[in-house]
Short mmCIF file of C-alpha atoms in Angstrom, two decimals:
data_model
loop_
_atom_site.label_atom_id
_atom_site.label_comp_id
_atom_site.label_asym_id
_atom_site.label_seq_id
_atom_site.Cartn_x
_atom_site.Cartn_y
_atom_site.Cartn_z
CA UNK A 11 13.40 -148.41 126.98
CA UNK A 12 10.37 -150.41 125.99
CA UNK A 13 10.07 -151.21 122.30
CA UNK A 14 6.30 -151.31 122.16
CA UNK A 15 3.27 -150.96 124.37
CA UNK A 16 1.60 -154.35 124.96
CA UNK A 17 -2.11 -154.92 124.39
CA UNK A 18 -3.75 -157.46 126.69
CA UNK A 19 -6.87 -159.44 125.84
CA UNK A 20 -9.06 -160.81 128.61
CA UNK A 21 -8.48 -164.36 127.37
CA UNK A 22 -4.81 -164.10 128.45
CA UNK A 23 -5.77 -164.11 132.15
CA UNK A 24 -5.77 -167.41 134.00
CA UNK A 25 -9.14 -166.76 135.65
CA UNK A 26 -10.87 -166.03 132.36
CA UNK A 27 -12.33 -169.52 131.73
CA UNK A 28 -14.18 -168.36 128.61
CA UNK A 29 -16.66 -166.40 130.73
CA UNK A 30 -15.80 -162.96 129.35
CA UNK A 31 -15.07 -161.60 132.81
CA UNK A 32 -12.36 -161.52 135.47
CA UNK A 33 -13.19 -160.42 139.02
CA UNK A 34 -10.61 -160.23 141.80
CA UNK A 35 -9.51 -158.48 144.94
CA UNK A 36 -7.12 -155.82 143.79
CA UNK A 37 -4.24 -156.70 146.10
CA UNK A 38 -4.10 -160.25 144.74
CA UNK A 39 -4.44 -159.07 141.14
CA UNK A 40 -1.76 -156.41 141.54
CA UNK A 41 0.79 -158.89 142.89
CA UNK A 42 -0.10 -161.62 140.41
CA UNK A 43 0.22 -159.38 137.34
CA UNK A 44 3.18 -157.15 138.12
CA UNK A 45 3.78 -156.51 134.41
CA UNK A 46 0.47 -154.60 134.33
CA UNK A 47 2.01 -151.86 136.50
CA UNK A 48 3.87 -150.65 133.39
CA UNK A 49 2.16 -148.89 130.49
CA UNK A 50 -0.21 -151.18 128.60
CA UNK A 51 -3.53 -151.25 126.79
CA UNK A 52 -6.63 -153.40 127.30
CA UNK A 53 -8.89 -154.82 124.59
CA UNK A 54 -11.64 -155.06 127.24
CA UNK A 55 -13.50 -152.89 129.74
CA UNK A 56 -11.69 -152.41 133.05
CA UNK A 57 -12.77 -150.92 136.36
CA UNK A 58 -11.15 -150.70 139.79
CA UNK A 59 -12.47 -149.56 143.15
CA UNK A 60 -9.75 -148.71 145.72
CA UNK A 61 -10.53 -149.22 149.41
CA UNK A 62 -7.05 -148.56 150.83
CA UNK A 63 -3.56 -147.52 149.81
CA UNK A 64 -1.95 -144.66 147.94
CA UNK A 65 0.02 -143.90 144.80
CA UNK A 66 -0.66 -142.69 141.30
CA UNK A 67 -2.03 -144.08 138.08
CA UNK A 68 -1.84 -142.81 134.54
CA UNK A 69 -4.71 -143.10 132.08
CA UNK A 70 -4.03 -141.81 128.59
CA UNK A 71 -1.12 -139.71 129.89
CA UNK A 72 -3.17 -138.04 132.64
CA UNK A 73 -2.04 -138.65 136.23
CA UNK A 74 -4.57 -139.44 138.97
CA UNK A 75 -3.96 -140.06 142.68
CA UNK A 76 -4.83 -143.46 144.14
CA UNK A 77 -6.86 -143.17 147.34
CA UNK A 78 -9.61 -144.96 149.28
CA UNK A 79 -13.02 -144.42 147.71
CA UNK A 80 -11.68 -143.80 144.22
CA UNK A 81 -13.24 -145.75 141.37
CA UNK A 82 -12.27 -145.57 137.72
CA UNK A 83 -13.57 -146.99 134.45
CA UNK A 84 -11.61 -147.65 131.26
CA UNK A 85 -12.77 -148.54 127.77
CA UNK A 86 -10.84 -150.71 125.29
CA UNK A 87 -7.75 -149.11 123.77
CA UNK A 88 -6.77 -146.69 126.53
CA UNK A 89 -3.19 -146.60 127.82
CA UNK A 90 -2.75 -147.29 131.53
CA UNK A 91 -0.10 -147.75 134.26
CA UNK A 92 0.16 -147.78 138.08
CA UNK A 93 2.72 -146.64 140.64
CA UNK A 94 1.93 -147.41 144.29
CA UNK A 95 3.47 -145.95 147.44
CA UNK A 96 1.86 -148.45 149.82
CA UNK A 97 -0.02 -151.74 149.76
CA UNK A 98 -3.22 -151.15 147.81
CA UNK A 99 -6.50 -153.02 148.23
CA UNK A 100 -9.88 -152.93 146.57
CA UNK A 101 -11.67 -154.71 143.75
CA UNK A 102 -11.12 -155.12 140.02
CA UNK A 103 -13.38 -156.24 137.18
CA UNK A 104 -12.29 -156.84 133.60
CA UNK A 105 -15.02 -157.74 131.13
CA UNK A 106 -15.13 -158.26 127.38
CA UNK A 107 -16.80 -155.89 124.93
CA UNK A 108 -19.65 -158.32 124.28
CA UNK A 109 -20.19 -159.39 127.91
CA UNK A 110 -23.54 -157.56 128.16
CA UNK A 111 -24.65 -157.80 124.52
CA UNK A 112 -26.58 -161.06 124.85
CA UNK A 113 -28.05 -159.98 128.20
CA UNK A 114 -29.35 -156.49 127.46
CA UNK A 115 -31.97 -155.70 124.85
CA UNK A 116 -30.14 -152.48 124.04
CA UNK A 117 -26.54 -153.34 123.04
CA UNK A 118 -25.54 -149.70 123.59
CA UNK A 119 -26.90 -149.59 127.14
CA UNK A 120 -23.51 -148.94 128.74
CA UNK A 121 -23.34 -145.66 126.85
CA UNK A 122 -26.01 -144.35 129.21
CA UNK A 123 -23.31 -144.15 131.88
CA UNK A 124 -21.05 -141.14 131.38
CA UNK A 125 -18.08 -142.85 133.05
CA UNK A 126 -17.81 -145.25 130.11
CA UNK A 127 -17.08 -142.22 127.90
CA UNK A 128 -13.34 -141.65 128.19
CA UNK A 129 -13.78 -138.00 127.20
CA UNK A 130 -16.55 -137.17 129.68
CA UNK A 131 -14.37 -136.36 132.69
CA UNK A 132 -16.43 -138.79 134.79
CA UNK A 133 -14.30 -141.92 134.28
CA UNK A 134 -12.24 -141.32 137.45
CA UNK A 135 -14.09 -140.20 140.55
CA UNK A 136 -14.15 -140.44 144.34
CA UNK A 137 -17.39 -141.92 145.63
CA UNK A 138 -19.31 -140.05 148.33
CA UNK A 139 -19.11 -141.71 151.74
CA UNK A 140 -22.71 -142.92 151.64
CA UNK A 141 -22.07 -144.88 148.43
CA UNK A 142 -18.81 -146.59 149.40
CA UNK A 143 -20.24 -149.36 151.60
CA UNK A 144 -22.98 -150.11 149.06
CA UNK A 145 -20.50 -150.43 146.21
CA UNK A 146 -18.07 -152.55 148.27
CA UNK A 147 -20.93 -154.88 149.26
CA UNK A 148 -21.86 -155.36 145.60
CA UNK A 149 -18.27 -156.26 144.72
CA UNK A 150 -18.29 -158.78 147.57
CA UNK A 151 -21.48 -160.36 146.21
CA UNK A 152 -19.89 -160.69 142.79
CA UNK A 153 -16.82 -162.37 144.31
CA UNK A 154 -19.05 -164.78 146.23
CA UNK A 155 -20.92 -165.72 143.06
CA UNK A 156 -17.63 -166.79 141.51
CA UNK A 157 -16.78 -169.26 144.28
CA UNK A 158 -19.04 -172.02 142.97
CA UNK A 159 -21.10 -172.77 139.89
CA UNK A 160 -24.78 -172.17 140.46
CA UNK A 161 -27.77 -171.77 138.18
CA UNK A 162 -28.01 -168.30 136.66
CA UNK A 163 -24.92 -167.11 138.50
CA UNK A 164 -23.58 -165.40 135.34
CA UNK A 165 -26.78 -163.40 134.95
CA UNK A 166 -26.72 -162.44 138.61
CA UNK A 167 -23.15 -161.16 138.23
CA UNK A 168 -24.31 -158.98 135.35
CA UNK A 169 -27.18 -157.64 137.46
CA UNK A 170 -24.82 -156.87 140.33
CA UNK A 171 -22.45 -155.07 137.96
CA UNK A 172 -25.29 -152.98 136.58
CA UNK A 173 -26.20 -152.16 140.18
CA UNK A 174 -22.64 -150.88 140.72
CA UNK A 175 -22.92 -148.74 137.61
CA UNK A 176 -26.23 -147.31 138.82
CA UNK A 177 -24.89 -146.58 142.31
CA UNK A 178 -21.90 -144.75 140.83
CA UNK A 179 -24.14 -142.92 138.38
CA UNK A 180 -26.30 -141.69 141.26
CA UNK A 181 -23.18 -140.13 142.72
CA UNK A 182 -22.97 -138.10 139.54
CA UNK A 183 -26.68 -137.27 139.48
CA UNK A 184 -26.28 -133.79 140.99
CA UNK A 185 -23.83 -132.88 138.26
CA UNK A 186 -26.12 -134.30 135.60
CA UNK A 187 -29.13 -132.43 136.98
CA UNK A 188 -27.33 -129.13 136.45
CA UNK A 189 -26.87 -129.91 132.76
CA UNK A 190 -29.64 -128.37 130.71
CA UNK A 191 -30.82 -128.84 127.14
CA UNK A 192 -30.69 -132.61 126.62
CA UNK A 193 -30.72 -132.05 122.84
CA UNK A 194 -27.38 -130.27 123.02
CA UNK A 195 -25.97 -133.00 125.28
CA UNK A 196 -27.04 -135.64 122.75
CA UNK A 197 -25.56 -133.59 119.94
CA UNK A 198 -22.25 -133.25 121.78
CA UNK A 199 -22.18 -136.99 122.43
CA UNK A 200 -22.76 -137.65 118.72
CA UNK A 201 -19.95 -135.24 117.83
CA UNK A 202 -17.54 -137.07 120.14
CA UNK A 203 -18.50 -140.41 118.60
CA UNK A 204 -17.87 -139.06 115.13
CA UNK A 205 -14.47 -137.75 116.19
CA UNK A 206 -13.55 -141.16 117.59
CA UNK A 207 -14.17 -142.91 114.26
CA UNK A 208 -13.10 -140.16 111.86
CA UNK A 209 -10.32 -138.08 113.44
CA UNK A 210 -7.70 -139.43 111.04
CA UNK A 211 -9.59 -138.37 107.92
CA UNK A 212 -11.67 -135.42 109.14
CA UNK A 213 -9.84 -132.56 110.85
CA UNK A 214 -12.22 -129.59 110.51
CA UNK A 215 -15.37 -128.76 112.50
CA UNK A 216 -17.29 -127.97 109.32
CA UNK A 217 -16.89 -131.59 108.18
CA UNK A 218 -18.47 -132.86 111.40
CA UNK A 219 -21.15 -130.17 111.38
CA UNK A 220 -22.21 -131.44 107.97
CA UNK A 221 -22.51 -134.99 109.30
CA UNK A 222 -24.58 -133.70 112.23
CA UNK A 223 -26.82 -131.59 109.96
CA UNK A 224 -26.00 -128.39 111.81
CA UNK A 225 -23.94 -125.31 110.97
CA UNK A 226 -20.27 -125.00 112.00
CA UNK A 227 -21.19 -121.98 114.12
CA UNK A 228 -23.79 -124.03 115.98
CA UNK A 229 -21.28 -126.80 116.64
CA UNK A 230 -18.67 -124.36 117.86
CA UNK A 231 -21.13 -122.56 120.14
CA UNK A 232 -22.28 -125.91 121.51
CA UNK A 233 -18.75 -126.95 122.48
CA UNK A 234 -17.93 -123.57 123.96
CA UNK A 235 -21.13 -123.54 126.04
CA UNK A 236 -20.87 -127.10 127.37
CA UNK A 237 -17.11 -127.68 127.50
CA UNK A 238 -15.53 -124.24 127.36
CA UNK A 239 -13.44 -125.08 124.29
CA UNK A 240 -14.08 -124.71 120.54
CA UNK A 241 -15.06 -127.71 118.43
CA UNK A 242 -11.70 -127.79 116.70
CA UNK A 243 -9.93 -128.34 120.02
CA UNK A 244 -11.77 -131.61 120.59
CA UNK A 245 -10.57 -132.86 117.21
CA UNK A 246 -7.00 -131.73 117.85
CA UNK A 247 -7.01 -133.31 121.33
CA UNK A 248 -8.02 -136.67 119.87
CA UNK A 249 -5.26 -136.49 117.24
CA UNK A 250 -2.71 -135.65 119.95
CA UNK A 251 -3.91 -138.51 122.15
CA UNK A 252 -3.40 -140.98 119.31
CA UNK A 253 0.00 -139.46 118.56
CA UNK A 254 1.06 -139.97 122.20
CA UNK A 255 -0.15 -143.57 122.09
CA UNK A 256 1.87 -144.20 118.93
CA UNK A 257 4.97 -142.48 120.30
CA UNK A 258 5.21 -145.09 123.04
CA UNK A 259 6.12 -147.55 120.29
CA UNK A 260 9.86 -146.93 119.95
CA UNK A 261 10.00 -148.96 116.73
CA UNK A 262 7.90 -146.37 114.88
CA UNK A 263 9.76 -143.39 113.49
CA UNK A 264 8.32 -139.88 113.71
CA UNK A 265 7.77 -140.00 109.96
CA UNK A 266 5.86 -143.28 110.22
CA UNK A 267 3.65 -141.90 112.97
CA UNK A 268 3.04 -138.80 110.90
CA UNK A 269 1.96 -140.98 108.01
CA UNK A 270 -0.34 -143.09 110.21
CA UNK A 271 -2.03 -139.89 111.36
CA UNK A 272 -2.42 -138.67 107.76
CA UNK A 273 -0.22 -135.58 108.04
CA UNK A 274 1.09 -134.29 104.72
CA UNK A 275 4.68 -134.41 105.97
CA UNK A 276 6.41 -135.15 109.25
CA UNK A 277 7.70 -131.61 109.72
CA UNK A 278 4.12 -130.34 109.85
CA UNK A 279 3.27 -133.09 112.34
CA UNK A 280 6.19 -132.00 114.56
CA UNK A 281 5.01 -128.36 114.48
CA UNK A 282 1.42 -129.40 115.22
CA UNK A 283 2.45 -131.63 118.13
CA UNK A 284 4.77 -129.02 119.65
CA UNK A 285 2.09 -126.35 119.46
CA UNK A 286 -0.46 -128.54 121.24
CA UNK A 287 1.80 -130.27 123.77
CA UNK A 288 4.62 -127.78 124.31
CA UNK A 289 7.30 -130.31 123.37
CA UNK A 290 8.42 -132.01 120.18
CA UNK A 291 7.36 -135.64 119.59
CA UNK A 292 10.94 -136.77 120.16
CA UNK A 293 11.21 -134.91 123.47
CA UNK A 294 7.84 -136.28 124.61
CA UNK A 295 8.94 -139.80 123.69
CA UNK A 296 12.15 -139.50 125.72
CA UNK A 297 10.32 -138.07 128.72
CA UNK A 298 7.72 -140.84 128.65
CA UNK A 299 10.32 -143.58 128.38
#
């Protein structure tokens, strides 16, 4: 059993060279960093585009098939692992949180892309056939830029990456066009951001509604209309996700995890977890390890 889940910083990779980015063909990367097949976290952004091979990957305890044409995006802090059935090829890019900050006027620009929101449901997707060659060609250009130092090559890599993001986003455009009421979409996005930073202290929809300057009924109706679940479920889901992440650390007792998550006592935490997951924290921990 593993004692803890490792967290990897981009500076630990050999190819880093203080550039804030690592770009590689996936087959080479996968063989070079075999320890990354086991559950781990990143402190950086991470994206992979598969062009061949099969298997599964797990992102925050959700399983996804590996297949040609699949691309996924991960934000810092998520838990990840791979399990391959065959040789897998494609492209991988790791980049630091501040990689685009000095390049883009808007430091929050990446938030315009729904796949960089881990709760959006767009972070793992299969590209349509017409987009696959375009995206692969952009990855190839990025790899070529890394072969030799040339003037403005770092800025060109950033431009090429943004082009990849735009191409992928266009594949989601039909879905986005069916979403109405941009005010409600913005409101939902703000609610999710507030959950991310406050889920330990704030557990009730009315507390978030107050921060959003709307009524609890409005917030609940918003979540039901756009996501099909009540506002409280989003809060509970985020608490459960953090609980699962902590449970991977075998050195933490259930009581310590309960305390970290601000539960009044560990027995209540156990009841809460079992109700949401269908298994006790201890049973989940044993299954996962």
